[in-house]
XYZ file of C-alpha atoms in Angstrom:
457
model
C 3.422 -17.566 -35.714
C 3.320 -18.669 -32.058
C 0.882 -16.841 -29.870
C 1.385 -16.334 -26.232
C -1.884 -16.492 -24.093
C -0.884 -14.778 -20.820
C -2.676 -14.582 -17.550
C -1.642 -11.778 -15.074
C -3.059 -12.163 -11.589
C -3.248 -8.669 -9.967
C -4.520 -5.480 -11.691
C -2.463 -2.985 -9.733
C 0.412 -1.028 -11.159
C 2.755 -4.044 -11.194
C 0.285 -6.226 -13.232
C -0.701 -3.414 -15.543
C 2.907 -2.290 -16.162
C 3.890 -5.906 -16.894
C 1.143 -6.168 -19.513
C 2.062 -2.846 -21.132
C 5.767 -3.643 -21.261
C 5.180 -7.150 -22.816
C 2.796 -5.693 -25.415
C 5.485 -3.061 -26.411
C 8.346 -5.427 -26.437
C 10.310 -6.774 -29.440
C 9.217 -10.379 -29.835
C 8.517 -12.906 -32.514
C 5.069 -13.863 -31.551
C 1.572 -12.431 -30.920
C 0.260 -11.751 -27.455
C -3.073 -12.017 -25.718
C -3.383 -10.950 -22.070
C -6.082 -11.483 -19.603
C -5.831 -9.563 -16.222
C -7.369 -11.110 -13.167
C -8.280 -9.003 -10.061
C -9.896 -10.138 -6.805
C -11.495 -6.694 -6.405
C -14.244 -5.491 -8.657
C -12.159 -2.357 -9.597
C -8.622 -2.240 -10.900
C -5.427 -0.256 -9.825
C -4.721 -2.040 -6.627
C -2.887 -0.050 -4.043
C -3.186 3.129 -5.999
C -6.951 2.986 -5.329
C -6.863 1.221 -1.991
C -3.457 1.983 -0.455
C -2.814 5.718 -1.050
C -4.449 8.383 1.265
C -7.417 10.131 -0.382
C -5.740 13.654 0.022
C -2.851 12.580 -2.318
C -4.185 13.404 -5.804
C -0.601 13.638 -7.144
C -0.032 9.922 -6.516
C -3.599 9.203 -7.717
C -2.443 10.728 -10.933
C -0.701 7.356 -11.605
C -4.263 6.041 -12.290
C -4.263 8.216 -15.501
C -1.262 6.264 -16.941
C -2.770 3.008 -15.961
C -6.094 3.912 -17.363
C -4.528 4.741 -20.643
C -2.932 1.298 -20.838
C -6.286 -0.529 -20.095
C -8.289 1.713 -22.335
C -6.215 0.755 -25.442
C -8.375 -2.327 -25.545
C -5.707 -4.964 -26.025
C -5.939 -6.276 -22.441
C -9.027 -8.068 -21.044
C -9.907 -7.494 -17.333
C -11.652 -9.995 -15.111
C -12.443 -8.299 -11.905
C -14.140 -9.754 -8.912
C -12.373 -13.052 -9.473
C -10.565 -14.580 -6.525
C -7.523 -16.694 -7.495
C -7.599 -20.004 -5.662
C -11.390 -19.963 -5.323
C -12.983 -18.784 -8.567
C -10.007 -19.753 -10.779
C -7.062 -21.927 -9.867
C -3.483 -22.503 -11.134
C -4.644 -25.817 -12.867
C -7.335 -23.729 -14.641
C -4.743 -21.316 -15.917
C -2.589 -24.112 -17.225
C -5.484 -25.336 -19.147
C -6.128 -22.103 -20.957
C -2.824 -20.167 -21.020
C 0.795 -20.512 -21.813
C 1.996 -18.724 -18.740
C 1.008 -16.629 -15.630
C 2.551 -13.637 -14.029
C 1.689 -13.124 -10.339
C 1.449 -9.424 -9.381
C -0.584 -9.694 -6.149
C 1.437 -7.260 -4.098
C 1.825 -7.155 -0.332
C -1.198 -6.065 1.633
C -0.735 -7.610 5.150
C 1.034 -5.724 7.962
C 4.439 -6.866 8.909
C 4.556 -8.018 12.579
C 6.110 -6.021 15.509
C 7.209 -8.472 18.154
C 6.926 -6.540 21.442
C 4.945 -7.314 24.643
C 1.399 -6.076 24.522
C 1.171 -5.443 20.822
C -1.872 -7.667 20.931
C -3.725 -5.143 23.114
C -7.222 -3.976 22.203
C -6.746 -0.710 20.316
C -3.531 -1.923 18.598
C -3.834 -1.935 14.913
C -1.907 -2.558 11.678
C -1.407 0.193 9.176
C -2.757 -1.904 6.297
C -6.216 -2.269 8.076
C -6.626 1.474 8.752
C -5.558 2.330 5.221
C -8.054 -0.132 3.757
C -10.793 1.421 5.921
C -10.047 5.124 5.056
C -9.656 4.112 1.348
C -13.010 2.410 1.132
C -11.846 -1.137 0.650
C -14.876 -3.332 0.183
C -13.713 -6.235 2.298
C -13.126 -4.411 5.678
C -15.601 -3.118 8.278
C -17.484 0.109 7.475
C -16.702 1.662 10.897
C -13.400 2.447 12.821
C -13.111 3.301 16.475
C -11.595 6.710 16.820
C -12.480 7.227 20.325
C -8.991 7.868 21.763
C -7.498 11.208 22.860
C -3.852 10.170 22.320
C -2.670 7.790 19.738
C 0.845 6.436 18.673
C 2.082 5.575 15.206
C 5.149 3.434 15.005
C 7.297 3.885 11.822
C 9.086 6.543 9.916
C 8.157 5.797 6.325
C 5.527 7.233 3.970
C 2.795 4.919 5.143
C 3.363 6.054 8.706
C 3.056 9.642 7.672
C -0.209 8.975 5.560
C -1.677 7.522 8.745
C -0.530 10.323 10.876
C -2.020 12.870 8.585
C -5.297 11.141 8.399
C -5.434 10.954 12.194
C -4.488 14.478 12.797
C -6.273 16.171 9.882
C -9.764 17.668 10.517
C -12.397 15.679 8.614
C -13.823 18.749 6.917
C -10.529 19.364 5.207
C -10.892 15.984 3.509
C -14.140 16.839 1.914
C -12.777 17.932 -1.548
C -11.222 14.378 -1.919
C -12.767 11.074 -2.971
C -13.149 9.978 0.764
C -16.062 7.686 1.205
C -19.148 8.936 3.134
C -18.704 6.403 5.995
C -15.085 7.298 6.413
C -15.816 11.040 6.643
C -18.488 10.391 9.261
C -16.046 8.293 11.256
C -13.227 10.884 11.182
C -15.712 13.667 11.934
C -16.480 11.948 15.197
C -12.939 11.403 16.186
C -11.824 12.503 19.749
C -8.095 12.604 18.932
C -6.072 15.523 20.197
C -2.557 14.169 20.125
C -0.783 11.893 17.554
C 2.759 10.646 18.644
C 5.023 9.363 15.844
C 7.945 7.164 16.950
C 11.089 6.139 14.965
C 14.071 4.367 16.262
C 16.557 6.379 14.268
C 17.268 10.126 14.060
C 15.902 12.892 11.828
C 18.655 12.386 9.114
C 17.731 8.673 8.756
C 14.048 8.792 8.168
C 12.479 6.839 5.329
C 9.836 9.304 4.236
C 9.995 11.796 1.398
C 10.374 15.602 1.820
C 7.093 16.235 0.290
C 5.151 13.909 2.563
C 6.811 15.565 5.631
C 6.167 19.148 4.354
C 2.441 18.302 4.007
C 2.297 17.454 7.751
C 3.333 20.852 8.627
C 0.631 22.447 6.411
C -2.269 20.870 8.307
C -4.820 23.352 9.526
C -5.195 23.790 13.335
C -2.492 21.241 14.041
C 0.662 22.195 16.064
C 3.878 20.491 15.077
C 5.872 19.244 18.159
C 9.482 18.256 17.803
C 11.967 18.052 20.558
C 15.346 19.852 20.707
C 17.122 16.691 22.307
C 16.603 14.786 19.145
C 18.771 17.212 17.011
C 22.132 16.641 18.563
C 23.476 15.366 15.311
C 26.531 12.898 15.127
C 29.051 13.093 12.236
C 27.171 10.639 10.149
C 23.977 12.678 10.245
C 25.806 15.927 9.519
C 27.542 14.107 6.533
C 24.077 12.922 5.202
C 22.582 16.374 5.490
C 25.606 17.921 3.589
C 25.617 15.311 0.839
C 22.162 14.222 0.220
C 19.595 16.838 -1.091
C 16.584 14.915 0.209
C 17.997 14.712 3.616
C 18.883 18.379 3.553
C 15.363 19.370 2.592
C 13.881 17.081 5.428
C 16.372 18.745 7.849
C 15.298 22.216 6.689
C 11.581 21.399 7.346
C 12.209 19.936 10.744
C 14.485 22.953 11.740
C 11.640 25.349 10.788
C 9.187 23.406 12.988
C 11.599 23.814 15.933
C 10.938 27.588 15.774
C 7.131 27.270 15.867
C 5.148 28.017 19.120
C 4.283 24.424 19.888
C 7.700 23.011 19.598
C 9.126 21.049 22.517
C 5.536 20.691 23.743
C 5.418 24.286 24.874
C 1.701 24.398 24.003
C 0.617 26.169 20.826
C -2.829 27.325 19.971
C -4.155 24.471 17.879
C -6.752 22.023 18.923
C -4.644 19.055 17.842
C -0.917 18.272 18.242
C 1.403 16.065 16.137
C 4.491 14.909 18.052
C 7.506 13.512 16.257
C 9.703 11.290 18.592
C 13.101 10.308 17.051
C 15.712 7.946 18.604
C 12.675 6.051 20.163
C 12.570 2.242 19.936
C 9.184 0.863 21.122
C 9.777 -1.906 23.644
C 6.404 -2.444 25.240
C 2.706 -1.650 24.910
C 1.110 -1.411 28.381
C -2.479 -2.480 28.864
C -5.180 -1.309 31.231
C -7.353 -3.656 33.372
C -9.673 -4.276 30.377
C -6.802 -5.215 28.110
C -6.848 -2.062 26.211
C -3.795 0.048 25.013
C -2.791 2.341 27.984
C 0.801 3.463 27.142
C 3.771 2.910 24.901
C 7.154 2.288 26.578
C 10.189 3.160 24.403
C 13.886 3.056 24.830
C 15.931 6.111 23.894
C 18.509 5.101 21.186
C 21.645 6.727 19.950
C 23.827 6.393 16.767
C 26.234 3.463 16.993
C 28.713 5.032 14.565
C 28.084 2.552 11.793
C 24.872 3.791 10.393
C 22.694 1.984 12.895
C 21.414 2.605 16.417
C 22.168 1.248 19.926
C 20.034 1.268 22.969
C 20.898 3.669 25.786
C 18.894 1.785 28.473
C 16.743 4.871 29.311
C 13.096 3.855 29.221
C 10.306 6.505 28.779
C 6.432 5.999 28.758
C 3.824 7.927 26.840
C 0.192 7.489 27.797
C -1.921 6.479 24.746
C -5.251 4.821 24.049
C -4.661 3.520 20.537
C -1.520 2.354 18.546
C -0.903 1.940 14.703
C 2.158 -0.005 13.554
C 3.501 1.081 10.201
C 6.593 -0.878 10.067
C 6.066 -2.442 6.607
C 3.804 -4.673 4.536
C 4.064 -8.439 3.986
C 2.961 -10.726 1.086
C 0.290 -13.396 1.358
C 0.666 -16.999 -0.010
C -1.371 -18.023 -3.052
C -2.896 -21.515 -3.349
C -0.540 -23.830 -5.328
C 2.233 -21.234 -5.731
C 5.576 -21.457 -3.872
C 5.879 -19.026 -1.015
C 8.768 -17.835 1.217
C 7.153 -17.510 4.632
C 10.086 -15.743 6.097
C 10.324 -12.924 3.632
C 6.647 -12.854 2.515
C 7.466 -13.218 -1.272
C 7.144 -15.784 -4.020
C 10.686 -17.280 -4.247
C 12.112 -16.294 -7.660
C 15.185 -15.590 -9.777
C 14.705 -12.305 -11.560
C 10.955 -12.997 -11.732
C 11.128 -16.629 -12.651
C 9.345 -18.522 -9.821
C 11.423 -21.194 -8.091
C 10.638 -24.499 -6.390
C 11.337 -23.873 -2.672
C 13.100 -27.198 -2.159
C 15.230 -27.516 -5.322
C 15.583 -23.903 -6.386
C 14.698 -25.025 -9.898
C 12.661 -22.770 -12.140
C 8.940 -23.501 -12.192
C 7.934 -23.537 -15.907
C 5.391 -21.023 -16.979
C 5.155 -19.192 -13.563
C 6.452 -15.694 -13.044
C 6.239 -12.818 -10.502
C 6.641 -9.016 -10.512
C 6.203 -6.235 -8.083
C 6.156 -6.438 -4.269
C 5.154 -10.169 -4.220
C 8.443 -10.703 -6.225
C 10.895 -8.436 -4.250
C 9.058 -7.378 -1.068
C 7.286 -4.152 -0.238
C 10.043 -1.673 -0.839
C 10.323 1.224 -3.372
C 7.838 3.502 -4.952
C 5.223 2.734 -7.462
C 7.572 3.707 -10.415
C 9.915 1.070 -9.363
C 7.631 -1.735 -10.509
C 8.325 -0.731 -14.129
C 11.978 -1.968 -14.077
C 10.862 -4.911 -12.110
C 8.364 -5.850 -14.758
C 10.920 -5.347 -17.584
C 13.101 -8.023 -15.990
C 10.390 -10.406 -15.498
C 9.065 -9.971 -18.993
C 12.459 -10.485 -20.568
C 12.541 -13.911 -18.924
C 9.061 -14.666 -20.099
C 9.887 -13.845 -23.710
C 13.174 -15.824 -23.605
C 11.431 -18.735 -21.874
C 9.206 -19.768 -24.787
C 10.526 -23.332 -24.651
C 9.098 -23.757 -21.154
C 5.646 -22.320 -21.684
C 2.601 -24.407 -20.960
C 0.778 -26.197 -23.773
C -2.967 -25.313 -22.962
C -5.927 -27.667 -23.781
C -8.166 -24.791 -24.857
C -6.526 -21.386 -25.442
C -9.709 -19.889 -27.077
C -10.754 -16.383 -25.824
C -14.201 -17.797 -24.920
C -13.056 -20.564 -22.683
C -12.356 -18.543 -19.609
C -15.646 -16.490 -19.548
C -17.496 -19.652 -20.087
C -15.638 -21.328 -17.198
C -16.400 -18.343 -14.796
C -20.043 -18.221 -15.955
C -20.418 -21.941 -15.246
C -19.086 -21.415 -11.817
C -21.467 -18.579 -11.072
C -18.759 -15.948 -10.751
C -20.198 -12.429 -11.239
C -16.991 -10.973 -12.755
C -16.638 -7.359 -13.841
C -14.886 -6.155 -17.050
C -13.290 -2.898 -18.333
C -16.723 -1.665 -19.595
C -18.026 -2.345 -16.099
C -15.157 -0.350 -14.486
C -15.973 2.564 -16.685
C -19.611 2.349 -15.420
C -18.487 2.306 -11.808
C -15.938 5.061 -12.425
C -18.668 7.369 -14.000
C -20.988 6.524 -11.216
C -18.567 7.494 -8.477
C -17.682 10.791 -10.217
C -21.410 11.573 -10.608
C -21.886 10.955 -6.863
C -19.346 13.529 -5.993
C -20.327 16.249 -8.548
C -23.086 17.870 -6.631
C -20.705 18.569 -3.718
C -17.897 19.560 -6.187
C -15.956 16.541 -4.895
C -13.555 14.429 -7.057
C -15.714 11.338 -6.484
C -17.435 9.464 -3.690
C -16.351 5.882 -3.685
C -18.867 3.078 -3.622
C -17.637 0.767 -0.789
C -19.849 -2.427 -0.656
C -18.602 -5.207 -2.917
C -22.085 -6.299 -4.020
C -22.939 -2.656 -4.974
C -19.768 -2.239 -6.914
C -20.406 -5.427 -8.790
C -24.077 -4.642 -9.468
C -23.118 -1.043 -10.868
C -20.320 -2.489 -13.000
C -22.510 -5.289 -14.541
C -25.383 -2.902 -15.110
C -27.705 -4.940 -12.885
């Protein structure tokens, strides 16, 4: 019987789902899977891309843990693809590879002044408050008024973390340095800008509702944004999710702080709809000073048109949450325009000829772009795995497919990789750190410390 030795690069949901689906699939061969992850811990964006006060989404980790803990997948953490192990190395030791490296860079927002000091991408801020080991330990939160550009769930995550009082995050797994940074925050006003109307937002009702439950934070919405056109009224009438979002926003309109009337809370969260950012103004030192936006209106075809009316809001910091973007991998085809690996249903393509590259596959956001929720990566993986199984004739023929070859190669190169047993060690250590304060866990942030604990050093 033929045996498939498969490498998967990326141990987030996309990579783990692909491994699980392949192992459970009907096939005429045995399977052996090695999972490579550049971070010392698995789970990708579920660990490092979801706000710490979202235990519901963190629950996905339980399902991912169950897959890894079966013992039929090997994990090699703290291994950088392209540096510690290359595509040529994988060809020598495996029959195929699936890339599941996600999309972790911020998409660009091309407006004048976006390069001002104090202008940040969502991904960097999320990585900081999630304790990512490869970002600085501190974050400047010395502004009084900040802007968040975007109307998706990431924008709301950032907004909530900026507006929420640090003490209310203590029950979560927030790292100590992050709690200290948020505790020192001088923010009083958070302004969220979206170029469409309330009936066209991209966030989910649950995310929105959570904003309105923040302690000591007034919700500020503006009556002028709720003059609905026919398309908006139709969306509210026909779509349950839009109807719930509208109900939440309409309730906020009745609160004391609505329309900027001035409630009693120490912080205010302003939602600006029909607002297209056009310029970030700078002060004499080159820092963010204001956001200029153009009022938009519905164009009657599901989009928006500019009205020509410009408004200006004084701010001292800005966060753009307009989407994520994939990163190229050494030796792997990459579509610079769309930020993905070019592929046909998960089969990687040569960028010049559009021919299938033998043995190379993709799944998750690096395959289709950063759209959809975590659960969507399952159907994504099923499509890719189907082509992998059916493409047996084009698999690589490795020189040495023995299970010992890769650990020996990494050891020879001095790579301090972490394994599943090491992740259990780190996991238990973080939970123990949080126990005295009755917290879920306290994340270990420095990479060297994560590796040392994982390796029992």
